[in-house]
């Protein structure tokens, strides 16, 4: 630990030249990028900076091949036709979570559920195959890796999926934080029967399949060492069976799983992609007692944090009750509720009826932190 | 929000029926007053509550409730953040409340510093910061202490309970009353009444507003934070305004008394003293900053470390910032030269852009005041 | 300034107490609460510190004030919460 009595110039370097996008140091790093254009946490946070990065790095480079849902749609997966009757759905995700093992699950369960659910969000509820790539830090106990992959096996069984191919890499100690997992999933849908996240239209009802905010609030509490006692736990689970039940019962027009950024983020994405407005009744959204209470104490809204075992779906209004019943008939869907509807107003925005008044439900910026103010 | 939680007593303060009745009262009072009314509150938590429950959508059209310079996060100015960043970059563990983590300094925020390898940790409580110091005796642990009196009292409690030698406090605490005075003193200020911060008053008591109301001839009502509390406090304020009375009332009786929390005040004034300082986007305010007193110099990070940042250094852009006028209702965000250009949510100059509920931030997000 | 959450004390250990906030529990410090607290008392928690012991009867009284105000006894309500009349307690600090 360095001598903190002497805070040197280099550490502070406060100078009026260094404003954003400043040109103090134009030394190119060799790729034509200036020193100050580095990736920061904000780029992974799911907000506008991440969108810009994804656009400049990926979307602008890869022109869409023939696809029903291509890269530019930035949906939960891509959909490409195989023949007249079938399309293949592909999705991929990398998982880095701290801690690796948490109340309610672990990184393995998260990886499998995340990918199975993304396939399901596109309408592919019977996964054809999953891949699993592990990047492991040297020095990690083998038992840890075994426990993670065993959990993946259990989640696969629950989802009716299986890992058919994968990869394993080991990096040096300190070069990666314990373990990262990438999973890719492949599924089949009847041609034209995929469900885009932008498919909602005015009049559709919005259904949430279970309580929201569980994963986000629980993980945050665990990571920060808030001992709330009792019942907080992640909701991480595959929900392809829930989605299948819903699709059997009625016309599901759009779907998304509210992972990072939570319910607020996916509702806004759906509204802006489909160019419609959404009205939500706050008190209709299911929130568990412990999540609600912990959220109050920490000053964090359950609507703003991740769920890992929930689906948000837009349903043709005449089918809403039937879909709701079908969901409630499944064990994972017992808390399902109709929470709002798609309207021809405030296009691209989500309005929340709070029970007192109305306000815009805006997507949160970045990771939610406990506040005191 | 607590859809399924059993909130017992507190649910009474979130009863939509009472809210509707109180709103009707507000309409009646506004009719009696017969002209537009501008109320100012000076508390980030009041703004959070008003926004979260959608209260503005049910208030009478002519009643404007504006957020003043009262969010301690928003008014913590860049050089103060720079001090914390400097300490973190020099190897200290810097513990901060979540609220301040992403607030930019002149160059970067504590979050940015952490991205670059500095050891910055978000804590929920001052006591957690002291615990980190206990657990890591080989590191210097600095607590970046922000917030108003409500939050200064816990900091004081921690300092007064024998913290470890490797613990220190970088105080950026602020003091509430000057916030209101600053606005009340502005010529042509159009604030008809103040909704005073309930939780700061838990500590200070409401008695200290007695001089304020007579000096500035403006009514003050201390309000709580549940929807019913806020609406009720507004009705009391409107009654004073209707009767042209510079009255003072405590509408948060279950938590606020005239003398406040004496043990907390004692602890606070033992540990802290006031000094003048600059608030982000607003020029120097006398006696509005809290710094460690001589008895606690030993734990004062500014005395323990040689921090190479001038805390008084004004950001040159501050001169062009018109947050003060915006908060006082004398200007709109789009009248500011910096609005949306040099001053954005990612790169805020003034307080109005820092807070998620800040006037400028909301205008930028919605292209004007959202109409709900 | 701030986020203050009401909870009920369920356990005390020196300067620390375990408090129940609806469906969860958390540890809070009781160094600077305005009065002695015991198990069963309600406190207002801010940033992990109890800053006020909320007297049971105050919650009921507040609701009564709101009720009477809504029923038209406005003067009474105002009087209940009004300040500046009568004695001025010595204000410490500052």
mmCIF file of N, CA, C and O in Angstrom, chain C residues 22-65:
data_model
loop_
_atom_site.group_PDB
_atom_site.id
_atom_site.type_symbol
_atom_site.label_atom_id
_atom_site.label_comp_id
_atom_site.label_asym_id
_atom_site.label_seq_id
_atom_site.Cartn_x
_atom_site.Cartn_y
_atom_site.Cartn_z
ATOM 1 N N UNK C 22 -41.315 -4.240 7.432
ATOM 2 C CA UNK C 22 -42.284 -5.065 6.722
ATOM 3 C C UNK C 22 -41.759 -6.492 6.649
ATOM 4 O O UNK C 22 -41.644 -7.155 7.657
ATOM 5 N N UNK C 23 -41.389 -6.964 5.462
ATOM 6 C CA UNK C 23 -41.041 -8.379 5.337
ATOM 7 C C UNK C 23 -39.551 -8.686 5.400
ATOM 8 O O UNK C 23 -39.138 -9.803 5.120
ATOM 9 N N UNK C 24 -38.752 -7.693 5.719
ATOM 10 C CA UNK C 24 -37.320 -7.991 5.864
ATOM 11 C C UNK C 24 -36.809 -7.381 7.163
ATOM 12 O O UNK C 24 -37.455 -6.548 7.770
ATOM 13 N N UNK C 25 -35.613 -7.828 7.541
ATOM 14 C CA UNK C 25 -34.981 -7.300 8.751
ATOM 15 C C UNK C 25 -33.676 -6.659 8.387
ATOM 16 O O UNK C 25 -33.051 -7.030 7.400
ATOM 17 N N UNK C 26 -33.239 -5.714 9.188
ATOM 18 C CA UNK C 26 -31.913 -5.151 8.964
ATOM 19 C C UNK C 26 -31.349 -4.683 10.285
ATOM 20 O O UNK C 26 -32.080 -4.338 11.206
ATOM 21 N N UNK C 27 -30.012 -4.627 10.346
ATOM 22 C CA UNK C 27 -29.371 -4.092 11.531
ATOM 23 C C UNK C 27 -29.324 -2.581 11.423
ATOM 24 O O UNK C 27 -29.023 -2.034 10.364
ATOM 25 N N UNK C 28 -29.649 -1.886 12.503
ATOM 26 C CA UNK C 28 -29.502 -0.429 12.533
ATOM 27 C C UNK C 28 -28.743 -0.036 13.796
ATOM 28 O O UNK C 28 -28.764 -0.751 14.796
ATOM 29 N N UNK C 29 -28.058 1.105 13.725
ATOM 30 C CA UNK C 29 -27.368 1.612 14.905
ATOM 31 C C UNK C 29 -28.321 2.519 15.668
ATOM 32 O O UNK C 29 -29.119 3.256 15.070
ATOM 33 N N UNK C 30 -28.217 2.468 16.985
ATOM 34 C CA UNK C 30 -29.128 3.305 17.784
ATOM 35 C C UNK C 30 -28.366 4.362 18.586
ATOM 36 O O UNK C 30 -28.879 4.877 19.580
ATOM 37 N N UNK C 31 -27.158 4.720 18.129
ATOM 38 C CA UNK C 31 -26.348 5.707 18.862
ATOM 39 C C UNK C 31 -27.030 7.052 18.986
ATOM 40 O O UNK C 31 -26.870 7.753 19.988
ATOM 41 N N UNK C 32 -27.724 7.508 17.941
ATOM 42 C CA UNK C 32 -28.232 8.879 17.953
ATOM 43 C C UNK C 32 -29.750 8.969 17.848
ATOM 44 O O UNK C 32 -30.294 9.961 17.375
ATOM 45 N N UNK C 33 -30.431 7.915 18.324
ATOM 46 C CA UNK C 33 -31.886 8.034 18.344
ATOM 47 C C UNK C 33 -32.254 8.966 19.496
ATOM 48 O O UNK C 33 -31.508 9.065 20.478
ATOM 49 N N UNK C 34 -33.362 9.669 19.377
ATOM 50 C CA UNK C 34 -33.637 10.742 20.341
ATOM 51 C C UNK C 34 -34.042 10.263 21.730
ATOM 52 O O UNK C 34 -33.934 11.006 22.703
ATOM 53 N N UNK C 35 -34.509 9.030 21.820
ATOM 54 C CA UNK C 35 -34.894 8.504 23.138
ATOM 55 C C UNK C 35 -34.442 7.064 23.258
ATOM 56 O O UNK C 35 -34.230 6.399 22.242
ATOM 57 N N UNK C 36 -34.399 6.574 24.469
ATOM 58 C CA UNK C 36 -34.076 5.156 24.676
ATOM 59 C C UNK C 36 -35.103 4.309 23.948
ATOM 60 O O UNK C 36 -36.293 4.608 23.989
ATOM 61 N N UNK C 37 -34.623 3.251 23.295
ATOM 62 C CA UNK C 37 -35.573 2.375 22.624
ATOM 63 C C UNK C 37 -35.519 0.980 23.210
ATOM 64 O O UNK C 37 -34.493 0.553 23.746
ATOM 65 N N UNK C 38 -36.648 0.293 23.095
ATOM 66 C CA UNK C 38 -36.658 -1.102 23.507
ATOM 67 C C UNK C 38 -37.369 -1.923 22.444
ATOM 68 O O UNK C 38 -37.987 -1.376 21.521
ATOM 69 N N UNK C 39 -37.287 -3.231 22.629
ATOM 70 C CA UNK C 39 -37.906 -4.136 21.666
ATOM 71 C C UNK C 39 -39.387 -3.805 21.554
ATOM 72 O O UNK C 39 -40.074 -3.606 22.551
ATOM 73 N N UNK C 40 -39.856 -3.707 20.331
ATOM 74 C CA UNK C 40 -41.260 -3.366 20.113
ATOM 75 C C UNK C 40 -41.441 -1.915 19.713
ATOM 76 O O UNK C 40 -42.480 -1.549 19.142
ATOM 77 N N UNK C 41 -40.451 -1.072 19.975
ATOM 78 C CA UNK C 41 -40.561 0.345 19.593
ATOM 79 C C UNK C 41 -40.413 0.480 18.083
ATOM 80 O O UNK C 41 -39.730 -0.298 17.430
ATOM 81 N N UNK C 42 -41.017 1.538 17.551
ATOM 82 C CA UNK C 42 -40.856 1.851 16.134
ATOM 83 C C UNK C 42 -39.823 2.953 15.977
ATOM 84 O O UNK C 42 -39.803 3.909 16.747
ATOM 85 N N UNK C 43 -38.958 2.792 15.001
ATOM 86 C CA UNK C 43 -37.927 3.800 14.751
ATOM 87 C C UNK C 43 -37.933 4.191 13.285
ATOM 88 O O UNK C 43 -38.465 3.475 12.441
ATOM 89 N N UNK C 44 -37.349 5.365 13.014
ATOM 90 C CA UNK C 44 -37.165 5.821 11.641
ATOM 91 C C UNK C 44 -35.703 5.577 11.297
ATOM 92 O O UNK C 44 -34.810 6.075 11.972
ATOM 93 N N UNK C 45 -35.467 4.784 10.252
ATOM 94 C CA UNK C 45 -34.110 4.409 9.873
ATOM 95 C C UNK C 45 -33.626 5.263 8.702
ATOM 96 O O UNK C 45 -34.297 5.357 7.688
ATOM 97 N N UNK C 46 -32.472 5.876 8.870
ATOM 98 C CA UNK C 46 -31.854 6.589 7.748
ATOM 99 C C UNK C 46 -30.407 6.141 7.647
ATOM 100 O O UNK C 46 -29.645 6.289 8.607
ATOM 101 N N UNK C 47 -30.038 5.607 6.497
ATOM 102 C CA UNK C 47 -28.655 5.178 6.238
ATOM 103 C C UNK C 47 -28.112 4.291 7.357
ATOM 104 O O UNK C 47 -26.960 4.406 7.744
ATOM 105 N N UNK C 48 -28.962 3.404 7.853
ATOM 106 C CA UNK C 48 -28.485 2.447 8.849
ATOM 107 C C UNK C 48 -28.457 2.955 10.278
ATOM 108 O O UNK C 48 -27.950 2.277 11.162
ATOM 109 N N UNK C 49 -28.993 4.148 10.505
ATOM 110 C CA UNK C 49 -29.067 4.686 11.860
ATOM 111 C C UNK C 49 -30.514 5.044 12.205
ATOM 112 O O UNK C 49 -31.215 5.643 11.391
ATOM 113 N N UNK C 50 -30.926 4.703 13.414
ATOM 114 C CA UNK C 50 -32.250 5.124 13.871
ATOM 115 C C UNK C 50 -32.137 6.580 14.273
ATOM 116 O O UNK C 50 -31.300 6.937 15.105
ATOM 117 N N UNK C 51 -32.935 7.448 13.637
ATOM 118 C CA UNK C 51 -32.826 8.864 13.974
ATOM 119 C C UNK C 51 -34.039 9.379 14.738
ATOM 120 O O UNK C 51 -34.105 10.541 15.121
ATOM 121 N N UNK C 52 -35.022 8.503 14.955
ATOM 122 C CA UNK C 52 -36.198 8.953 15.685
ATOM 123 C C UNK C 52 -36.918 7.738 16.224
ATOM 124 O O UNK C 52 -37.091 6.733 15.526
ATOM 125 N N UNK C 53 -37.336 7.828 17.471
ATOM 126 C CA UNK C 53 -38.255 6.811 17.990
ATOM 127 C C UNK C 53 -39.649 7.329 17.692
ATOM 128 O O UNK C 53 -40.028 8.403 18.152
ATOM 129 N N UNK C 54 -40.403 6.603 16.887
ATOM 130 C CA UNK C 54 -41.738 7.051 16.499
ATOM 131 C C UNK C 54 -42.732 6.558 17.538
ATOM 132 O O UNK C 54 -43.011 5.372 17.612
ATOM 133 N N UNK C 55 -43.257 7.472 18.342
ATOM 134 C CA UNK C 55 -44.183 7.035 19.367
ATOM 135 C C UNK C 55 -45.436 6.438 18.737
ATOM 136 O O UNK C 55 -45.982 7.010 17.805
ATOM 137 N N UNK C 56 -45.820 5.287 19.255
ATOM 138 C CA UNK C 56 -46.974 4.572 18.715
ATOM 139 C C UNK C 56 -48.176 5.486 18.512
ATOM 140 O O UNK C 56 -48.821 5.485 17.484
ATOM 141 N N UNK C 57 -48.440 6.280 19.527
ATOM 142 C CA UNK C 57 -49.669 7.078 19.480
ATOM 143 C C UNK C 57 -49.592 8.195 18.439
ATOM 144 O O UNK C 57 -50.601 8.685 17.963
ATOM 145 N N UNK C 58 -48.387 8.574 18.056
ATOM 146 C CA UNK C 58 -48.239 9.654 17.081
ATOM 147 C C UNK C 58 -48.814 9.273 15.718
ATOM 148 O O UNK C 58 -49.362 10.104 15.011
ATOM 149 N N UNK C 59 -48.654 8.003 15.358
ATOM 150 C CA UNK C 59 -49.176 7.577 14.064
ATOM 151 C C UNK C 59 -50.689 7.736 14.049
ATOM 152 O O UNK C 59 -51.277 8.295 13.117
ATOM 153 N N UNK C 60 -51.316 7.268 15.128
ATOM 154 C CA UNK C 60 -52.771 7.392 15.230
ATOM 155 C C UNK C 60 -53.199 8.851 15.254
ATOM 156 O O UNK C 60 -54.143 9.251 14.591
ATOM 157 N N UNK C 61 -52.476 9.636 16.031
ATOM 158 C CA UNK C 61 -52.814 11.057 16.130
ATOM 159 C C UNK C 61 -52.715 11.739 14.791
ATOM 160 O O UNK C 61 -53.539 12.593 14.460
ATOM 161 N N UNK C 62 -51.682 11.380 14.033
ATOM 162 C CA UNK C 62 -51.524 11.993 12.713
ATOM 163 C C UNK C 62 -52.718 11.672 11.839
ATOM 164 O O UNK C 62 -53.265 12.545 11.168
ATOM 165 N N UNK C 63 -53.124 10.418 11.868
ATOM 166 C CA UNK C 63 -54.280 10.041 11.051
ATOM 167 C C UNK C 63 -55.516 10.803 11.508
ATOM 168 O O UNK C 63 -56.325 11.230 10.704
ATOM 169 N N UNK C 64 -55.630 10.991 12.826
ATOM 170 C CA UNK C 64 -56.785 11.746 13.327
ATOM 171 C C UNK C 64 -56.757 13.181 12.847
ATOM 172 O O UNK C 64 -57.793 13.752 12.506
ATOM 173 N N UNK C 65 -55.579 13.757 12.822
ATOM 174 C CA UNK C 65 -55.457 15.132 12.327
ATOM 175 C C UNK C 65 -55.895 15.194 10.870
ATOM 176 O O UNK C 65 -56.647 16.085 10.468
#
